[in-house]
Tab-separated table of C-alpha atoms and ligand atoms in Angstrom:
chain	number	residue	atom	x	y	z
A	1	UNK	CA	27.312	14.508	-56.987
A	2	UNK	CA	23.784	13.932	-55.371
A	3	UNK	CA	23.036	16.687	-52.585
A	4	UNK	CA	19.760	16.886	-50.315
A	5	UNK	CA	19.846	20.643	-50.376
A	6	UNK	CA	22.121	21.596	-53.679
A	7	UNK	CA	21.094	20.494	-57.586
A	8	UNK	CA	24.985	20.308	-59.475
A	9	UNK	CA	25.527	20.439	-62.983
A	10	UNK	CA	28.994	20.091	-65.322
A	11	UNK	CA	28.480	22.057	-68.797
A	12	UNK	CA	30.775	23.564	-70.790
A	13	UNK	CA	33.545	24.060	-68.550
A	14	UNK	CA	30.977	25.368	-65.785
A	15	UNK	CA	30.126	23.801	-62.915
A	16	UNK	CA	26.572	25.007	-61.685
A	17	UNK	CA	25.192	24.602	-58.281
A	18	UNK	CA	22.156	25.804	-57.479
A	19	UNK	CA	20.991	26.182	-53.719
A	20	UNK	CA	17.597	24.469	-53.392
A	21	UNK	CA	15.415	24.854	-50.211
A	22	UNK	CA	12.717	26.272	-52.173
A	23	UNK	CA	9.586	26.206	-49.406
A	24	UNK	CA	12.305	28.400	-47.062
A	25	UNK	CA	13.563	30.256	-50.108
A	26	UNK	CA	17.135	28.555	-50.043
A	27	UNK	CA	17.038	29.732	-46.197
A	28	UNK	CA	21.279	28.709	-45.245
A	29	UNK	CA	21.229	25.990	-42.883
A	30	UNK	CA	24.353	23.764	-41.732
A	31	UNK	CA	23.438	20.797	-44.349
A	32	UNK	CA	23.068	23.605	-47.126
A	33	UNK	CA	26.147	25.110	-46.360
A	34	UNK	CA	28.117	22.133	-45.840
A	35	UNK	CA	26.914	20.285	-49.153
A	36	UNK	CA	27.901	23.773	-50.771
A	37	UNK	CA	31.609	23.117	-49.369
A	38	UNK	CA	31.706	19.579	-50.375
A	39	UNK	CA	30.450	21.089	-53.844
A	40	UNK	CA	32.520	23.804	-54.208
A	41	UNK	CA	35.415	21.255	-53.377
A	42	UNK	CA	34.786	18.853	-55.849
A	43	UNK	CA	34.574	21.558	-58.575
A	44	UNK	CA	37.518	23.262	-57.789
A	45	UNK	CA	39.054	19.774	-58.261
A	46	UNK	CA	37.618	19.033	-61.355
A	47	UNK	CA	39.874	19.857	-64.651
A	48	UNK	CA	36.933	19.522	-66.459
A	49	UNK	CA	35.587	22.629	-64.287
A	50	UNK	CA	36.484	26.319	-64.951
A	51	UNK	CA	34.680	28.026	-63.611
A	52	UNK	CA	31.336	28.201	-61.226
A	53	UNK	CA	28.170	29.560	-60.694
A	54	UNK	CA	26.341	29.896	-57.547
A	55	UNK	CA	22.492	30.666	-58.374
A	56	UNK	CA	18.984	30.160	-56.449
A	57	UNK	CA	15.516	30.474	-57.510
A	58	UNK	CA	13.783	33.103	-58.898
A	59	UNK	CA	11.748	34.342	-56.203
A	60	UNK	CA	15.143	33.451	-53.845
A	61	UNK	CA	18.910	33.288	-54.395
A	62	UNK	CA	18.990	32.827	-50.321
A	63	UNK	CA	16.887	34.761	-47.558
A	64	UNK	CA	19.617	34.708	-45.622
A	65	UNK	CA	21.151	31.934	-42.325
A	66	UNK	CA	18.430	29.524	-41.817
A	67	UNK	CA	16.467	31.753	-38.522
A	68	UNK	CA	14.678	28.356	-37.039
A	69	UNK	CA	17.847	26.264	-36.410
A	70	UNK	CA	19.699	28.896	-35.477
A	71	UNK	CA	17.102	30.721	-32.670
A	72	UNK	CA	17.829	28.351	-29.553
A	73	UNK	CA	21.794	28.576	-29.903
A	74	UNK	CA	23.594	30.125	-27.045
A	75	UNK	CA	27.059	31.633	-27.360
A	76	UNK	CA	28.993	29.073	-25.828
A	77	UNK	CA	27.656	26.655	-29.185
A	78	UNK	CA	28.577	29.745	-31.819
A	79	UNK	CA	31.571	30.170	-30.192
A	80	UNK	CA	32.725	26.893	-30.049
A	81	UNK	CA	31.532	25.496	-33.930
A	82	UNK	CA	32.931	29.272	-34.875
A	83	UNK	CA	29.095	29.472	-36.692
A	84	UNK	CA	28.743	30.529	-39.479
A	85	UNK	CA	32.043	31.613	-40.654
A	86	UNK	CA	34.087	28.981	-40.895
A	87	UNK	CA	32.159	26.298	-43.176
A	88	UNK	CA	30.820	29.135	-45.787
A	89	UNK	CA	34.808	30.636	-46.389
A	90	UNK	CA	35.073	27.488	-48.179
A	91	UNK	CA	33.910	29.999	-50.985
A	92	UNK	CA	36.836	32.037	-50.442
A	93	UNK	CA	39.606	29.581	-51.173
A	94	UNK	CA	38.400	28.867	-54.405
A	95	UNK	CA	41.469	29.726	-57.289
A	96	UNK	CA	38.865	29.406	-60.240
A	97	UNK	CA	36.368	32.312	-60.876
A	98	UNK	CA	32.933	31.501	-59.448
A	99	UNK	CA	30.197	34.203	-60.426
A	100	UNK	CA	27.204	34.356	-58.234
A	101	UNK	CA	23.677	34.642	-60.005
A	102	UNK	CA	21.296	36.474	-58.547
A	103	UNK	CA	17.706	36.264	-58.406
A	104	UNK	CA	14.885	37.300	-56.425
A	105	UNK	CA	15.934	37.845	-52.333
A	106	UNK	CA	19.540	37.934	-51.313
A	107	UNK	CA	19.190	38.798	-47.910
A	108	UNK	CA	21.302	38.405	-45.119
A	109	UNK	CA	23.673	35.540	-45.379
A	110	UNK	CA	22.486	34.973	-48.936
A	111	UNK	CA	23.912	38.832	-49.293
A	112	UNK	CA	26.717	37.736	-47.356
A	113	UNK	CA	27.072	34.398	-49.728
A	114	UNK	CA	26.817	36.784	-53.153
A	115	UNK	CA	29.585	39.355	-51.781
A	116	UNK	CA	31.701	36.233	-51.178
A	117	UNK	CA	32.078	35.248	-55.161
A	118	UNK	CA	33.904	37.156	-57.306
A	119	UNK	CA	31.402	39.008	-59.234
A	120	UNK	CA	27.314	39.109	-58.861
A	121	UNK	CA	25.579	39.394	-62.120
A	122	UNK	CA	21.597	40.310	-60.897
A	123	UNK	CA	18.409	39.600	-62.207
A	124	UNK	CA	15.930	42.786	-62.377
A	125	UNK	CA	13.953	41.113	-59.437
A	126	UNK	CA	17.033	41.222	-57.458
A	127	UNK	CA	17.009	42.622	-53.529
A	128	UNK	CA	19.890	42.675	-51.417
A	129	UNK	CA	19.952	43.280	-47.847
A	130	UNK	CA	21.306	42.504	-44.342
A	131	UNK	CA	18.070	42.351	-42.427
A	132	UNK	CA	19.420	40.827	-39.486
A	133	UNK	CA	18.959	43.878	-36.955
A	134	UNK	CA	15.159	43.237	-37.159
A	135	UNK	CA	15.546	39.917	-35.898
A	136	UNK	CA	18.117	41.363	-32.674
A	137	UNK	CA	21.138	40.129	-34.580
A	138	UNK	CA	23.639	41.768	-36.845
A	139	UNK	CA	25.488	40.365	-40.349
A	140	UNK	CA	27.755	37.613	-39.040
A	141	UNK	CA	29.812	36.535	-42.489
A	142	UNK	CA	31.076	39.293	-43.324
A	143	UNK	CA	28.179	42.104	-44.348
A	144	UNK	CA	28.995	44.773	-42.421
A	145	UNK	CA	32.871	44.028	-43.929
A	146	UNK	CA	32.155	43.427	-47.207
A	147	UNK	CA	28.860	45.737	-48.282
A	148	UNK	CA	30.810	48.799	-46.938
A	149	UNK	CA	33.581	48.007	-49.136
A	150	UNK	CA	30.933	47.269	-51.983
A	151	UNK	CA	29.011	50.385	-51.564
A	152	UNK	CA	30.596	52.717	-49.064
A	153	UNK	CA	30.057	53.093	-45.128
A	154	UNK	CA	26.668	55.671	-45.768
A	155	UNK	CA	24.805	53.306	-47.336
A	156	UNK	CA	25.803	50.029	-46.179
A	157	UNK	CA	25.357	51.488	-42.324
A	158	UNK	CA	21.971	52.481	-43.770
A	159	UNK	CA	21.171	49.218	-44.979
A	160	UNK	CA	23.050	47.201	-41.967
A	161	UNK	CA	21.322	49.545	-39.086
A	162	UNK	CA	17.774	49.693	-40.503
A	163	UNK	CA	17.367	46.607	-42.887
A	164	UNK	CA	16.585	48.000	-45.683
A	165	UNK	CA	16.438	46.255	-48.985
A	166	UNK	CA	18.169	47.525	-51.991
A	167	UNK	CA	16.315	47.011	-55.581
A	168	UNK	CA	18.871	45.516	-58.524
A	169	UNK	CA	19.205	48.745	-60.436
A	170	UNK	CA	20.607	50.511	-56.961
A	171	UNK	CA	22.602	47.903	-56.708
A	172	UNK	CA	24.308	48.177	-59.957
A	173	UNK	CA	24.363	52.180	-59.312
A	174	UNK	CA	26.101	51.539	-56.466
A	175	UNK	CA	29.016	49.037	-57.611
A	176	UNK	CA	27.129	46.179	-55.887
A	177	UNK	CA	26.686	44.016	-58.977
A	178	UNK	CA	28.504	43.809	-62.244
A	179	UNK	CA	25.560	43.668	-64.215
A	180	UNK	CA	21.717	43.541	-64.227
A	181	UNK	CA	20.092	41.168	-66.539
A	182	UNK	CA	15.980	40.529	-67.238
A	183	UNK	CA	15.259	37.569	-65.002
A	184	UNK	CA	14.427	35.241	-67.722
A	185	UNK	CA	17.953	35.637	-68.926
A	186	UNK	CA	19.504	35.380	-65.544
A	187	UNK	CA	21.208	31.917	-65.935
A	188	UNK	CA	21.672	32.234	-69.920
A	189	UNK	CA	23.856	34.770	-69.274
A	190	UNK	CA	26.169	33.776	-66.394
A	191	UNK	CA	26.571	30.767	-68.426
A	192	UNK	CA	27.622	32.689	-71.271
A	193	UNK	CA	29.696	35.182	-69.229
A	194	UNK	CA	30.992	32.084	-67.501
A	195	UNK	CA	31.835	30.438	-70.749
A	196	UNK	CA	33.876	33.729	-71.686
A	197	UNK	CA	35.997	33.355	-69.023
A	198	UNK	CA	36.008	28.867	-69.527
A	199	UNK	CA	37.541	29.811	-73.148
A	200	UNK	CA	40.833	31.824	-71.797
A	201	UNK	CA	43.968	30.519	-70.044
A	202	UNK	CA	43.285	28.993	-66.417
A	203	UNK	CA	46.637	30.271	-65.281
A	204	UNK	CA	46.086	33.905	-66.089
A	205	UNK	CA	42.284	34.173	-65.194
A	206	UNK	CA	43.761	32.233	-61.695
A	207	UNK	CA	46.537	35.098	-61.549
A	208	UNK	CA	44.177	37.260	-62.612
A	209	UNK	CA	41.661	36.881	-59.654
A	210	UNK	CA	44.224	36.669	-57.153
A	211	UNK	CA	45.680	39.475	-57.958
A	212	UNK	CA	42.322	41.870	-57.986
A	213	UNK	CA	41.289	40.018	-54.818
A	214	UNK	CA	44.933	41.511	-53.586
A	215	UNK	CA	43.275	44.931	-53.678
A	216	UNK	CA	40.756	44.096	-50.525
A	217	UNK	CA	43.724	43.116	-48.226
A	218	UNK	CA	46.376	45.518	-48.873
A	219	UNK	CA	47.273	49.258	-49.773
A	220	UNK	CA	47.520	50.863	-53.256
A	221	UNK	CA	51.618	50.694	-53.222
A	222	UNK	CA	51.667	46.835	-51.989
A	223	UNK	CA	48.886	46.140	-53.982
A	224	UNK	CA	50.375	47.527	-57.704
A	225	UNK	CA	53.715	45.455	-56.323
A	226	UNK	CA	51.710	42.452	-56.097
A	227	UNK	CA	50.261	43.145	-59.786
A	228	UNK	CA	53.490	43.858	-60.451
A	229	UNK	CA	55.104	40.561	-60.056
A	230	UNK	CA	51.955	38.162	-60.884
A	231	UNK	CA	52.479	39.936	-64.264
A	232	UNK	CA	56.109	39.208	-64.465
A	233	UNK	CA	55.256	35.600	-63.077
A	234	UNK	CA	52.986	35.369	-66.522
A	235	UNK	CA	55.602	35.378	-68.432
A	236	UNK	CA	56.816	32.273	-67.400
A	237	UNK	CA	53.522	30.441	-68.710
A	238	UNK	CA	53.344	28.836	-71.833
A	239	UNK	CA	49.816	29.923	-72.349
A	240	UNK	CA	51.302	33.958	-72.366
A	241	UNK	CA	53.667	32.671	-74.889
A	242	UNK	CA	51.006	31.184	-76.729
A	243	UNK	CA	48.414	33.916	-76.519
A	244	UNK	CA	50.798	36.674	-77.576
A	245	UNK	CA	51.925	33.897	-80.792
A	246	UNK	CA	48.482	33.828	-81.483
A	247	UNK	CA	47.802	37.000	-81.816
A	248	UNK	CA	50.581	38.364	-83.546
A	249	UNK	CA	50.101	35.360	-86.127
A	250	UNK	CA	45.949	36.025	-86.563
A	251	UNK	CA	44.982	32.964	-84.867
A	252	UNK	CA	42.761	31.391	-82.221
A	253	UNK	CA	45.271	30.956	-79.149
A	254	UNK	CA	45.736	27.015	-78.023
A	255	UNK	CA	45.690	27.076	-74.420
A	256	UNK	CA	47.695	24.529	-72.644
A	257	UNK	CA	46.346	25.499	-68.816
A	258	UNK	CA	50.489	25.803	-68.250
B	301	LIG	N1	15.359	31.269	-42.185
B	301	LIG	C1	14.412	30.314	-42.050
B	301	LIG	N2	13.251	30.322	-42.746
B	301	LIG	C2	13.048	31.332	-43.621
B	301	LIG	C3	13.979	32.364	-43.802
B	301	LIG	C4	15.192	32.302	-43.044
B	301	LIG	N3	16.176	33.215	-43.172
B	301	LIG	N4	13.497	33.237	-44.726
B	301	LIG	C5	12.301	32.763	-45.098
B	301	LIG	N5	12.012	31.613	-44.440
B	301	LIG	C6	10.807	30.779	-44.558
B	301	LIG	C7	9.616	31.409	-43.881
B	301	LIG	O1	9.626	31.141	-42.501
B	301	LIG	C8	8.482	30.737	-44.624
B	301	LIG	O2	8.312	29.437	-44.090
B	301	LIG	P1	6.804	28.859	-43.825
B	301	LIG	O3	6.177	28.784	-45.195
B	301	LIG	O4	7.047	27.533	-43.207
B	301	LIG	O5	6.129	29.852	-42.968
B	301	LIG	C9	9.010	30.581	-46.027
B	301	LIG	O6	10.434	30.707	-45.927
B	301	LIG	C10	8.521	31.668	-46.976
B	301	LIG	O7	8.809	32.925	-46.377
B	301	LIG	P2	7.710	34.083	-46.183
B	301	LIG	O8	6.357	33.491	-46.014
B	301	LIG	O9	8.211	34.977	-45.097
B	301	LIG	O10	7.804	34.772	-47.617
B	301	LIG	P3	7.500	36.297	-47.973
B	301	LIG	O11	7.515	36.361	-49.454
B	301	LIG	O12	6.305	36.783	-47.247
B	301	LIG	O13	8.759	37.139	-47.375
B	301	LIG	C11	11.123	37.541	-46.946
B	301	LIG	C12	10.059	36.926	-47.909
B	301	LIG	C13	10.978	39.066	-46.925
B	301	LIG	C14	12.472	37.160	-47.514
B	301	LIG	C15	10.918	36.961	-45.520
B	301	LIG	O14	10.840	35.545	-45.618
B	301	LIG	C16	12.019	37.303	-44.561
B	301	LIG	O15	12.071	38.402	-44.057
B	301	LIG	N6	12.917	36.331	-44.277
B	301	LIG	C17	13.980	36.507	-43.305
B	301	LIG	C18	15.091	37.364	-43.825
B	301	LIG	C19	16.173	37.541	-42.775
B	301	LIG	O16	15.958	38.044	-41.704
B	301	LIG	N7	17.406	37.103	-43.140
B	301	LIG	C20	18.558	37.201	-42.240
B	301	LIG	C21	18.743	35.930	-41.478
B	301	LIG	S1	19.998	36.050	-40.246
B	301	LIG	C22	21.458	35.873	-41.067
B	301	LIG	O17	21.499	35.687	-42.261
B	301	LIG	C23	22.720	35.940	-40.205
B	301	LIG	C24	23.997	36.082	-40.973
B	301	LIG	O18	24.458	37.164	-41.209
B	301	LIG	C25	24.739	34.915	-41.375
């Protein structure tokens, strides 16, 4: 896949993409985000793929929507192309895992972008935040949604109301991130925690994440029901049969993907 705005890799199992506008640090504009679609399409369709990673550069995973193209817009053009929402949920109907990798500024839609994979593992240089009410705007992908749910209304109406950034380790404190990571090991380990997930049963990681994603959209009661029956649906995989064999006989499981 050759993108003007996106570098895409296949290894292991993993499909990396890795947003590159580097002189607007990874700034999201249309192109960007619709080459990340077209990506995140093509991997999801990929047997070869497991799971992805979404990563920047180090100074940048993505400073948020791209300001310059988007400054002269009136409402009736968001209104009518439904900007920004509806090209960057292509994210959200992924069924494989993908693991954002952050480095550097997450800011804004890039925030937005990171709260929209399934887990953010952060460099140390991380800094997340939804500057947009210094520029007479406010989140518009889903940051005031998501980071409240992330980190609670306090902080997130903190950080949506006066911009401020939050550092890596606050973000871990605060159930932002999974895990922080030295920045030179940023990418080494998504790939490995990547690969960890590449090496189990595609069915049950897929049941798996739909089944935690459950808990965003429904209450406790509906939610365990859901749980409930995913897990009941596992057992008619040939990969639980196979894992459970496996184990009980002191083996490496064979996984079939079935
Ligand atoms: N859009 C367009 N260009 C951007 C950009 C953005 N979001 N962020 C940075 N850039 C550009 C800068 O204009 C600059 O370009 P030039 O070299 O041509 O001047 C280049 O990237 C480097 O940026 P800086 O010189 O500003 O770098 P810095 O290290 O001094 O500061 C920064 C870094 C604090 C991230 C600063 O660039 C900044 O504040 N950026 C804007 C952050 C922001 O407001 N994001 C929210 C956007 S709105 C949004 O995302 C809406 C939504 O919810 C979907």
């Amino acid at each position: 896949m050759a993108f003007d705005n996106l570098i895409t890799e296949k290894r292991d199992g993993i499909g990396v993409i890795t947003l590159n506008r580097p002189k607007v640090l990874n700034a999201l504009n249309s192109a960007l985000m619709r080459e990340l679609g077209e990506a995140l399409t093509a991997f999801e369709g990929d047997d070869d793929v497991a799971v992805m990673v979404i990563t920047g550069s180090e100074k940048a995973f993505a400073a948020g929507a791209d300001i310059s193209e988007m400054q002269s817009k009136g409402f009736a053009d968001v209104y009518k192309e439904d900007f920004i929402t509806s090209e960057w949920e292509q994210i959200l109907r992924c069924r494989k895992p993908v693991i954002a990798a952050v480095s550097g500024y997450a800011l804004g839609g890039g925030c937005e972008l990171a709260m929209m994979c399934d887990f953010i593992l952060a460099a140390d240089s991380a800094k997340f935040g939804q500057p947009e009410i210094k520029i007479g705007a406010i989140p518009g992908s889903g940051g005031t949604q998501r980071l409240t749910r992330f980190v609670g209304k306090s902080k997130a109406m903190e950080m949506c109301l006066t911009g401020r950034m939050m550092d890596a380790d606050e973000a871990e404190r605060s159930g932002l991130v999974s895990r922080v990571v030295p920045a030179d090991q940023l990418l080494d380990e998504a790939m490995k925690t990547a690969g960890q997930i590449a090496g189990l049963s595609r069915m049950a990681v897929s049941m798996c994440k739909e089944s935690v994603n459950r808990s965003y959209e429904t209450t406790l009661s509906e939610g365990v029901l859901f749980e409930r029956r995913v897990f009941h649906s596992v057992f008619a995989t040939e990969d639980q049969k196979e894992g459970m064999a496996a184990f009980v006989e002191k083996r490496a499981p064979q996984w079939r993907n079935r």
